[in-house]
């Protein structure tokens, strides 16, 4: 029976499979398609009409996918399951659940909360897993199901069933009582746990005891069965054993499941038995061997299984020495004559396999068995295991147990970071490339829990390296394909008939210098080479890209051979045996040191090539590079053996785009973190690793939580404060009353005062312990008068105007407190405003602390940073790192060098103010020459003058006139708003103004004191570094920049106290972690006080191109999502103020608590209809256009011409009605469709002044960052405006570049595609504020179970676009007003309609003598202008677009 289940595009079900007349659809219509109250399952249908058919065809994955899409599990199998159901019924449930898991769909939600029925079916699955009468392929499916279950321990139903299978009771199966006692001696609590398990068994009834016996024997029985199959040569057994190794690896990679399993695996000598098996030693079973290596890594991981503490290098070595010492003692005692040398040797002489094997040779077989028994190893097995305990096995057990094992850190050190052709095409990587779910993979998984921080970093390093090399491989293959290498007429000469802007043919590089190795190293310190580039025939835009290469950028030197005609290129779909299939003989990486021009001068800035008005065309550029020293060493060794010189044959240099080519720095960062054993803050450690109480890191559980905090302008007034804390009593302090209470407010009693859990679980299981409930007391509120900062308008503080909702206030309070805060923000709920207010509070309440801002994209970071610049935060304390700073829409530069220049500019301004003060006081001398002289002037003149004034002002007999007469700075403040002191001012008011004047002057000298180091420091680099480590208090950077610059930043001594992450759910877990470790530990701990994660795990996750890394290894997992799954307390923002209430209904089902803010229910913009449209949103069913629907010009590059034409026609129609182009965006789910829509727009609209281009045309995946909650109307400086305060979301969350109307093209007409991922659908539906028009094929999307909630709402309206006549933008019609509409029967009808409107519009303008309107500037128009300037692209204008489609990158091959 075949188990091959391919997931290729040709095997996946299409629309006709779900709606046609095949046997499965007919069966579905007959038995489960129609909804009924109770579902009765007929055994004959299960057996004869489903099972037998599937069995006959070998359980083809395609058929299982069709049945899953037809909702067999949801509508028939599970509703009809009872304890009396047949085994075939159970297996079908298992099969479909496994298919869902393999397709990355929600599995366990199907079973709901029906714990009793789920327990029944799960127990039956466990029993069938031990049933040897079942075919091995069925048992392989059972294993796959169990692997999915043990990967989902966050689900209560799963955890309850799986935990007993790996409990301490499995130690009943150890080889002897002595083996068990040795474990008990290591940890006293183990004995208690053993007795508790025994007591539970003894007190149970007969059924309970039978269940407990089954639980403790289940894994042991599986292991014996697996051991017995290791000699079976069949393919089915091989696949089963591969799955079993994956299963064991999953158990070993999480502490709760490995705690007792590791002991059982070691007791059974599983690793030794595998290594000696015929299955392991068969040459063709490379995957099995790789899986064994991965299992061995986790079994031998240096960690205490019971405390969870990772062993240090010293502890690991001491443990190894203890094993050797025990061996020596027993050898000396029992085998003195034969093992004397072993017993008396030093440890270093006997910890290698070869030496030990020689030393054991004097022992005969019986003595070897006796020694093994004395050491506590198992030497007898049940007959079912089919194990012959002979000399070879005993020797392997002894050797593998006592040889010194390489640590995971040593393994990481040996792995290369820079690729070679061998690394790119190693078998493991190729298996990952062609993963389809039918076989296991030998790569680590990112789990809910990790063994240690080092374990997490090791897994991340392996996966990130594989993912990076995969992307490099694809880029190199695509580049070689474009170059079209052919054999020239001369021998050994390659001619390139094609072109790629990312590659240039070269002659061999010239080696300039090879430095000798450093002390203790065996490879050159560095190897410098020179590469000449002929740029004379390149377009200027391409040449400038090569000249823009920066220091440390990685380039790739290739030796390319002609591609044989038989080596057909298929975008990576074909299985390649080696790099030679692409003509790639060698690949060596190098790092840029310098880029030189024709004259050998360093190109520091990209020149324009113009001299005295004459454009001189460059001919030559030279690259000075550092070669990969590890590869250089290997190549020289090959050369010494008489093999060809690699560097003589290099003939192409390739570069990659900067944003794709950061892998080296990131891998170096991960490796350095792993090798340095960086700690996680102690208060976050257990939660980060996934253990303990998930609430332990929140401020309610931390001892340093603050009971009193100043919330400044968070609350707008007393009613707002009371309404924001609905579950707390709010009372004014004794000296205040409610009527006199105005902001700012200081809240006392906000921390939990005590916590009294009812009971605690020893194992700290969430389902068995009750979360501590803090005792909440009334909050006492006090206020104070904000200090007067000076008489100038610029001295007035900037005040928050957003009326935060209770949920937002809860998030702000938690984020201001120490600890972990996780904020879930659905679309339009104000995540960014919450984050900025948290930062504002921390900045003012904790002036000595520094905060790090992190976001995934430059755009999201800039939008957050721009909002921060509008707060009452001194600009000198703000710093934006990275290349996205130039895109900030601010008048001031916040880059390092921009901030330094700003400091120096401010220096001149403040010194001029010092001179003015000196003139006012009549102080002779050049006091404004420098910051130093200004400081002396302040100490000698200004401070005494103020002291003299305050002596008079504070005198009891002084009145207002005395104070006014003695004020010494009238002349200096003569340019302030007059009068400085109002005539009717009281004494207190006069003193308040005087204090403000003093603060204004004091701030001058304070800032000059801060500027003084910039006078002393000479180099720009020193000034920039000083700014980073001393002056900046709010530092912003992307997660990628943090990963690239981590070592450089930490080496400077940079430190910070708080981390705020925006888009945290879109950042991979390692990119979440690195910003937490940008500083070096202090006293062995990272001094982090707060971690605030803002995101939405129900929207897009991190984008990972490769299906293996995304689905099998779970590389797309973010720290945010993992915390949510672990049960870390989250704060859900629950009120949206972006979209119409009706549009929000389309995705509100994903957020059950989501409500609408008053602005979307009351403001005219949201109550008006969309001009020219009957509905504000509509799904338009687009039939085949010109006889076709979706198409694939190249694999995974999907296009739909009908939808592209329809989308452009709707856009033209809206523009003719007067809609601004800047408020319209066109989205699509595929990069191919984006290219096609841009092509149609370019022909129809780009140069037509009636239309122009929309704001943006992009994919759904890349648009989520466009819709961050940003404010259009910024808060004014000074006191609150007399206008009413804005409700939270009332214009507060409209994005800077928000699109009021979205046109969305879904593209697919044969199957749903990756939009079946509900997260992508959520993003697609939540982008529009006022109008959403979706183009798709109804028959495809209405059959999808996962999307039914959203599409049911969409399909309640007509399928054809309904337009209204006689309206112009903006409409006067109300949203609910009835109006007659014209139905568009299809794209041709709409196209003709738009054509007639355009014709009438032009004639109208001509008749009125009016000119055509100017083309509106939009980001899309600017993008197209940039692309138009690029010459010589040869079909690469869209090369950068890579999207996901069922695990494969969409690689663009030319322009549509």
mmCIF file of C-alpha atoms in Angstrom, residues 114-405:
data_model
loop_
_atom_site.group_PDB
_atom_site.id
_atom_site.type_symbol
_atom_site.label_atom_id
_atom_site.label_comp_id
_atom_site.label_asym_id
_atom_site.label_seq_id
_atom_site.Cartn_x
_atom_site.Cartn_y
_atom_site.Cartn_z
ATOM 1 C CA UNK A 114 -16.524 18.010 24.410
ATOM 2 C CA UNK A 115 -13.859 16.502 26.651
ATOM 3 C CA UNK A 116 -15.592 13.180 27.254
ATOM 4 C CA UNK A 117 -16.050 12.285 23.588
ATOM 5 C CA UNK A 118 -12.594 13.578 22.703
ATOM 6 C CA UNK A 119 -11.046 11.487 25.467
ATOM 7 C CA UNK A 120 -12.872 8.457 24.116
ATOM 8 C CA UNK A 121 -11.576 8.863 20.581
ATOM 9 C CA UNK A 122 -8.063 9.767 21.738
ATOM 10 C CA UNK A 123 -7.811 6.610 23.852
ATOM 11 C CA UNK A 124 -8.883 4.560 20.872
ATOM 12 C CA UNK A 125 -6.220 6.205 18.723
ATOM 13 C CA UNK A 126 -3.606 5.340 21.352
ATOM 14 C CA UNK A 127 -4.723 1.717 21.380
ATOM 15 C CA UNK A 128 -4.644 1.474 17.605
ATOM 16 C CA UNK A 129 -1.122 2.879 17.667
ATOM 17 C CA UNK A 130 -0.074 -0.349 19.419
ATOM 18 C CA UNK A 131 -2.106 -2.653 17.216
ATOM 19 C CA UNK A 132 0.332 -4.709 15.132
ATOM 20 C CA UNK A 133 -2.513 -6.070 13.049
ATOM 21 C CA UNK A 134 -2.988 -2.661 11.427
ATOM 22 C CA UNK A 135 -0.976 -1.970 8.270
ATOM 23 C CA UNK A 136 2.170 0.016 8.919
ATOM 24 C CA UNK A 137 0.926 2.894 6.745
ATOM 25 C CA UNK A 138 -2.095 3.288 9.019
ATOM 26 C CA UNK A 139 0.130 3.339 12.057
ATOM 27 C CA UNK A 140 2.278 5.985 10.358
ATOM 28 C CA UNK A 141 -0.821 8.177 10.080
ATOM 29 C CA UNK A 142 -1.560 7.525 13.747
ATOM 30 C CA UNK A 143 1.952 8.691 14.613
ATOM 31 C CA UNK A 144 1.450 11.862 12.562
ATOM 32 C CA UNK A 145 -1.742 12.554 14.493
ATOM 33 C CA UNK A 146 0.050 12.055 17.812
ATOM 34 C CA UNK A 147 2.919 14.304 16.749
ATOM 35 C CA UNK A 148 0.381 17.051 16.074
ATOM 36 C CA UNK A 149 -1.203 16.426 19.462
ATOM 37 C CA UNK A 150 2.055 16.659 21.413
ATOM 38 C CA UNK A 151 2.844 19.880 19.532
ATOM 39 C CA UNK A 152 -0.447 21.386 20.805
ATOM 40 C CA UNK A 153 -0.113 21.058 24.551
ATOM 41 C CA UNK A 154 -1.524 24.565 24.948
ATOM 42 C CA UNK A 155 -4.931 23.004 24.255
ATOM 43 C CA UNK A 156 -6.560 21.781 27.471
ATOM 44 C CA UNK A 157 -8.159 18.708 25.882
ATOM 45 C CA UNK A 158 -4.834 17.600 24.402
ATOM 46 C CA UNK A 159 -2.803 18.311 27.506
ATOM 47 C CA UNK A 160 -5.147 16.270 29.673
ATOM 48 C CA UNK A 161 -4.772 13.212 27.434
ATOM 49 C CA UNK A 162 -1.056 13.458 26.679
ATOM 50 C CA UNK A 163 0.393 14.270 30.105
ATOM 51 C CA UNK A 164 -0.195 10.805 31.665
ATOM 52 C CA UNK A 165 1.600 9.127 28.778
ATOM 53 C CA UNK A 166 4.910 10.756 29.720
ATOM 54 C CA UNK A 167 4.522 10.881 33.512
ATOM 55 C CA UNK A 168 6.825 9.297 36.086
ATOM 56 C CA UNK A 169 4.754 6.111 35.904
ATOM 57 C CA UNK A 170 6.589 5.113 32.718
ATOM 58 C CA UNK A 171 9.578 4.334 34.990
ATOM 59 C CA UNK A 172 7.812 1.069 35.840
ATOM 60 C CA UNK A 173 9.427 -0.107 32.600
ATOM 61 C CA UNK A 174 13.035 0.565 33.600
ATOM 62 C CA UNK A 175 15.369 -2.409 33.540
ATOM 63 C CA UNK A 176 15.638 -2.740 37.310
ATOM 64 C CA UNK A 177 14.644 -1.317 40.641
ATOM 65 C CA UNK A 178 18.254 -0.218 41.094
ATOM 66 C CA UNK A 179 18.083 1.876 37.926
ATOM 67 C CA UNK A 180 15.035 3.643 39.332
ATOM 68 C CA UNK A 181 16.660 4.183 42.731
ATOM 69 C CA UNK A 182 19.695 5.788 41.130
ATOM 70 C CA UNK A 183 17.371 8.370 39.574
ATOM 71 C CA UNK A 184 15.628 8.955 42.895
ATOM 72 C CA UNK A 185 18.983 9.667 44.550
ATOM 73 C CA UNK A 186 19.598 12.531 42.143
ATOM 74 C CA UNK A 187 16.473 14.471 43.189
ATOM 75 C CA UNK A 188 14.515 13.985 46.379
ATOM 76 C CA UNK A 189 11.224 15.168 44.856
ATOM 77 C CA UNK A 190 11.265 12.296 42.365
ATOM 78 C CA UNK A 191 10.650 9.813 45.160
ATOM 79 C CA UNK A 192 7.676 11.859 46.310
ATOM 80 C CA UNK A 193 6.273 11.977 42.783
ATOM 81 C CA UNK A 194 6.713 8.199 42.464
ATOM 82 C CA UNK A 195 4.865 7.573 45.721
ATOM 83 C CA UNK A 196 2.082 9.944 44.696
ATOM 84 C CA UNK A 197 1.656 8.046 41.415
ATOM 85 C CA UNK A 198 1.600 4.739 43.290
ATOM 86 C CA UNK A 199 -0.993 6.062 45.720
ATOM 87 C CA UNK A 200 -3.142 7.261 42.843
ATOM 88 C CA UNK A 201 -3.020 3.754 41.393
ATOM 89 C CA UNK A 202 -3.728 1.994 44.686
ATOM 90 C CA UNK A 203 -6.759 4.175 45.487
ATOM 91 C CA UNK A 204 -8.274 3.919 42.046
ATOM 92 C CA UNK A 205 -11.063 1.591 41.023
ATOM 93 C CA UNK A 206 -10.581 -1.220 38.522
ATOM 94 C CA UNK A 207 -11.192 0.972 35.470
ATOM 95 C CA UNK A 208 -8.848 3.654 36.747
ATOM 96 C CA UNK A 209 -6.115 1.114 37.411
ATOM 97 C CA UNK A 210 -6.529 -0.366 33.941
ATOM 98 C CA UNK A 211 -6.201 3.112 32.449
ATOM 99 C CA UNK A 212 -3.099 3.880 34.498
ATOM 100 C CA UNK A 213 -1.496 0.576 33.495
ATOM 101 C CA UNK A 214 -2.155 1.356 29.860
ATOM 102 C CA UNK A 215 -0.731 4.875 30.216
ATOM 103 C CA UNK A 216 2.529 3.745 31.780
ATOM 104 C CA UNK A 217 3.044 0.924 29.280
ATOM 105 C CA UNK A 218 2.037 2.786 26.121
ATOM 106 C CA UNK A 219 5.296 4.570 25.266
ATOM 107 C CA UNK A 220 7.367 1.571 26.362
ATOM 108 C CA UNK A 221 5.398 -0.688 24.022
ATOM 109 C CA UNK A 222 5.819 1.772 21.156
ATOM 110 C CA UNK A 223 9.568 1.913 21.747
ATOM 111 C CA UNK A 224 9.881 -1.885 21.723
ATOM 112 C CA UNK A 225 7.882 -2.079 18.514
ATOM 113 C CA UNK A 226 10.099 0.601 16.948
ATOM 114 C CA UNK A 227 13.268 -1.246 17.988
ATOM 115 C CA UNK A 228 11.906 -4.405 16.429
ATOM 116 C CA UNK A 229 11.375 -2.644 13.088
ATOM 117 C CA UNK A 230 14.896 -1.268 12.767
ATOM 118 C CA UNK A 231 16.008 -4.293 10.737
ATOM 119 C CA UNK A 232 13.007 -4.188 8.370
ATOM 120 C CA UNK A 233 14.214 -3.123 4.901
ATOM 121 C CA UNK A 234 10.774 -2.134 3.557
ATOM 122 C CA UNK A 235 10.053 1.468 2.563
ATOM 123 C CA UNK A 236 6.871 1.596 4.643
ATOM 124 C CA UNK A 237 8.796 0.616 7.766
ATOM 125 C CA UNK A 238 11.461 3.196 6.970
ATOM 126 C CA UNK A 239 8.844 5.956 6.733
ATOM 127 C CA UNK A 240 7.250 4.778 9.979
ATOM 128 C CA UNK A 241 10.603 4.784 11.763
ATOM 129 C CA UNK A 242 11.399 8.240 10.436
ATOM 130 C CA UNK A 243 8.108 9.478 11.868
ATOM 131 C CA UNK A 244 8.869 7.743 15.143
ATOM 132 C CA UNK A 245 12.237 9.476 15.387
ATOM 133 C CA UNK A 246 10.437 12.755 14.791
ATOM 134 C CA UNK A 247 7.988 11.840 17.553
ATOM 135 C CA UNK A 248 10.780 11.024 20.010
ATOM 136 C CA UNK A 249 12.599 14.225 19.086
ATOM 137 C CA UNK A 250 9.466 16.254 19.796
ATOM 138 C CA UNK A 251 9.148 14.591 23.202
ATOM 139 C CA UNK A 252 12.785 15.281 24.000
ATOM 140 C CA UNK A 253 12.673 18.919 22.875
ATOM 141 C CA UNK A 254 10.214 20.073 25.559
ATOM 142 C CA UNK A 255 10.937 19.836 29.257
ATOM 143 C CA UNK A 256 7.502 18.583 30.446
ATOM 144 C CA UNK A 257 7.562 15.688 27.979
ATOM 145 C CA UNK A 258 11.271 14.814 28.264
ATOM 146 C CA UNK A 259 11.450 14.870 32.068
ATOM 147 C CA UNK A 260 10.869 11.115 32.410
ATOM 148 C CA UNK A 261 11.110 10.022 28.763
ATOM 149 C CA UNK A 262 14.870 10.629 28.525
ATOM 150 C CA UNK A 263 15.538 8.116 31.291
ATOM 151 C CA UNK A 264 13.444 5.471 29.506
ATOM 152 C CA UNK A 265 15.183 6.086 26.180
ATOM 153 C CA UNK A 266 18.598 5.778 27.783
ATOM 154 C CA UNK A 267 17.542 2.700 29.735
ATOM 155 C CA UNK A 268 16.487 0.972 26.511
ATOM 156 C CA UNK A 269 19.758 2.014 24.807
ATOM 157 C CA UNK A 270 17.694 3.317 21.910
ATOM 158 C CA UNK A 271 20.492 5.412 20.388
ATOM 159 C CA UNK A 272 22.917 2.489 20.359
ATOM 160 C CA UNK A 273 20.334 0.148 18.834
ATOM 161 C CA UNK A 274 19.541 2.663 16.097
ATOM 162 C CA UNK A 275 23.182 3.210 15.253
ATOM 163 C CA UNK A 276 23.812 -0.521 14.783
ATOM 164 C CA UNK A 277 20.634 -1.172 12.795
ATOM 165 C CA UNK A 278 20.600 -2.044 9.117
ATOM 166 C CA UNK A 279 18.161 0.795 8.546
ATOM 167 C CA UNK A 280 20.713 3.299 9.863
ATOM 168 C CA UNK A 281 23.608 1.828 7.895
ATOM 169 C CA UNK A 282 21.823 1.590 4.540
ATOM 170 C CA UNK A 283 23.517 4.113 2.268
ATOM 171 C CA UNK A 284 20.237 5.415 0.810
ATOM 172 C CA UNK A 285 18.687 6.254 4.201
ATOM 173 C CA UNK A 286 20.285 9.665 4.672
ATOM 174 C CA UNK A 287 17.141 11.227 6.132
ATOM 175 C CA UNK A 288 16.926 8.515 8.793
ATOM 176 C CA UNK A 289 20.535 9.164 9.821
ATOM 177 C CA UNK A 290 19.947 12.914 9.990
ATOM 178 C CA UNK A 291 16.886 12.360 12.172
ATOM 179 C CA UNK A 292 18.985 10.172 14.463
ATOM 180 C CA UNK A 293 21.581 12.957 14.818
ATOM 181 C CA UNK A 294 18.823 15.402 15.761
ATOM 182 C CA UNK A 295 17.366 12.988 18.331
ATOM 183 C CA UNK A 296 20.814 12.361 19.784
ATOM 184 C CA UNK A 297 21.335 16.105 20.132
ATOM 185 C CA UNK A 298 18.230 16.481 22.300
ATOM 186 C CA UNK A 299 18.719 13.286 24.316
ATOM 187 C CA UNK A 300 22.231 14.420 25.241
ATOM 188 C CA UNK A 301 21.339 18.086 25.686
ATOM 189 C CA UNK A 302 23.180 19.392 28.804
ATOM 190 C CA UNK A 303 20.254 20.142 31.075
ATOM 191 C CA UNK A 304 18.883 18.895 34.368
ATOM 192 C CA UNK A 305 15.577 17.332 33.296
ATOM 193 C CA UNK A 306 13.965 17.951 36.663
ATOM 194 C CA UNK A 307 15.053 21.496 37.531
ATOM 195 C CA UNK A 308 15.273 22.805 33.965
ATOM 196 C CA UNK A 309 18.688 24.364 34.615
ATOM 197 C CA UNK A 310 21.099 24.169 31.691
ATOM 198 C CA UNK A 311 24.526 22.868 32.570
ATOM 199 C CA UNK A 312 27.477 25.123 32.026
ATOM 200 C CA UNK A 313 30.492 23.930 30.087
ATOM 201 C CA UNK A 314 32.259 23.154 33.359
ATOM 202 C CA UNK A 315 29.272 21.262 34.771
ATOM 203 C CA UNK A 316 28.949 19.207 31.584
ATOM 204 C CA UNK A 317 32.606 18.275 31.756
ATOM 205 C CA UNK A 318 32.354 17.379 35.429
ATOM 206 C CA UNK A 319 29.399 15.120 34.681
ATOM 207 C CA UNK A 320 31.400 13.462 31.907
ATOM 208 C CA UNK A 321 34.326 12.983 34.297
ATOM 209 C CA UNK A 322 32.000 11.466 36.903
ATOM 210 C CA UNK A 323 30.885 8.832 34.373
ATOM 211 C CA UNK A 324 34.504 8.025 33.539
ATOM 212 C CA UNK A 325 35.413 7.867 37.245
ATOM 213 C CA UNK A 326 32.619 5.371 37.878
ATOM 214 C CA UNK A 327 33.823 3.292 34.939
ATOM 215 C CA UNK A 328 37.367 3.341 36.298
ATOM 216 C CA UNK A 329 36.292 2.330 39.806
ATOM 217 C CA UNK A 330 34.259 -0.621 38.581
ATOM 218 C CA UNK A 331 36.998 -1.632 36.151
ATOM 219 C CA UNK A 332 39.612 -1.592 38.892
ATOM 220 C CA UNK A 333 37.398 -3.468 41.309
ATOM 221 C CA UNK A 334 36.031 -6.182 39.020
ATOM 222 C CA UNK A 335 38.446 -6.410 36.052
ATOM 223 C CA UNK A 336 41.758 -5.335 37.521
ATOM 224 C CA UNK A 337 43.836 -7.696 35.415
ATOM 225 C CA UNK A 338 42.399 -6.693 32.073
ATOM 226 C CA UNK A 339 41.383 -3.051 32.553
ATOM 227 C CA UNK A 340 44.249 -1.717 34.670
ATOM 228 C CA UNK A 341 45.369 0.730 31.978
ATOM 229 C CA UNK A 342 41.804 2.060 31.633
ATOM 230 C CA UNK A 343 41.447 2.384 35.388
ATOM 231 C CA UNK A 344 44.690 4.308 35.842
ATOM 232 C CA UNK A 345 44.602 6.551 32.779
ATOM 233 C CA UNK A 346 43.769 10.228 32.965
ATOM 234 C CA UNK A 347 40.372 11.289 31.660
ATOM 235 C CA UNK A 348 41.694 12.921 28.498
ATOM 236 C CA UNK A 349 43.254 9.628 27.439
ATOM 237 C CA UNK A 350 40.041 7.602 27.655
ATOM 238 C CA UNK A 351 37.249 9.944 26.537
ATOM 239 C CA UNK A 352 37.594 9.228 22.823
ATOM 240 C CA UNK A 353 35.798 6.379 21.118
ATOM 241 C CA UNK A 354 38.898 4.970 19.461
ATOM 242 C CA UNK A 355 40.961 4.776 22.672
ATOM 243 C CA UNK A 356 38.102 3.268 24.661
ATOM 244 C CA UNK A 357 37.431 0.632 22.043
ATOM 245 C CA UNK A 358 41.075 -0.512 22.241
ATOM 246 C CA UNK A 359 41.008 -0.593 26.029
ATOM 247 C CA UNK A 360 37.856 -2.771 26.070
ATOM 248 C CA UNK A 361 39.334 -5.364 23.695
ATOM 249 C CA UNK A 362 40.828 -7.637 26.453
ATOM 250 C CA UNK A 363 37.321 -8.396 27.786
ATOM 251 C CA UNK A 364 35.487 -11.384 26.349
ATOM 252 C CA UNK A 365 31.745 -11.261 25.620
ATOM 253 C CA UNK A 366 30.652 -12.465 29.049
ATOM 254 C CA UNK A 367 32.914 -9.997 30.824
ATOM 255 C CA UNK A 368 31.665 -7.187 28.615
ATOM 256 C CA UNK A 369 28.080 -8.080 29.550
ATOM 257 C CA UNK A 370 29.043 -8.217 33.237
ATOM 258 C CA UNK A 371 30.696 -4.796 33.037
ATOM 259 C CA UNK A 372 27.592 -3.373 31.382
ATOM 260 C CA UNK A 373 25.378 -4.761 34.138
ATOM 261 C CA UNK A 374 27.652 -3.397 36.854
ATOM 262 C CA UNK A 375 27.442 0.027 35.200
ATOM 263 C CA UNK A 376 23.639 -0.224 35.245
ATOM 264 C CA UNK A 377 22.998 -0.756 31.546
ATOM 265 C CA UNK A 378 20.169 -2.940 30.293
ATOM 266 C CA UNK A 379 21.352 -6.241 28.827
ATOM 267 C CA UNK A 380 18.025 -8.062 28.432
ATOM 268 C CA UNK A 381 15.071 -7.165 26.220
ATOM 269 C CA UNK A 382 11.576 -8.594 25.715
ATOM 270 C CA UNK A 383 11.265 -10.893 22.747
ATOM 271 C CA UNK A 384 9.020 -8.419 20.938
ATOM 272 C CA UNK A 385 11.999 -6.060 20.556
ATOM 273 C CA UNK A 386 13.907 -8.667 18.503
ATOM 274 C CA UNK A 387 17.213 -7.556 20.032
ATOM 275 C CA UNK A 388 20.251 -9.818 20.173
ATOM 276 C CA UNK A 389 22.530 -8.576 22.923
ATOM 277 C CA UNK A 390 25.961 -9.341 21.572
ATOM 278 C CA UNK A 391 29.441 -7.896 21.801
ATOM 279 C CA UNK A 392 28.838 -5.270 19.151
ATOM 280 C CA UNK A 393 25.802 -3.851 20.964
ATOM 281 C CA UNK A 394 27.438 -3.920 24.391
ATOM 282 C CA UNK A 395 30.512 -2.203 23.051
ATOM 283 C CA UNK A 396 28.398 0.494 21.370
ATOM 284 C CA UNK A 397 26.485 1.091 24.614
ATOM 285 C CA UNK A 398 29.717 1.503 26.577
ATOM 286 C CA UNK A 399 31.407 3.684 23.983
ATOM 287 C CA UNK A 400 28.462 6.013 23.343
ATOM 288 C CA UNK A 401 27.928 6.467 27.091
ATOM 289 C CA UNK A 402 31.519 7.336 27.979
ATOM 290 C CA UNK A 403 32.948 9.131 24.964
ATOM 291 C CA UNK A 404 33.122 12.897 25.239
ATOM 292 C CA UNK A 405 30.211 14.486 23.406
#
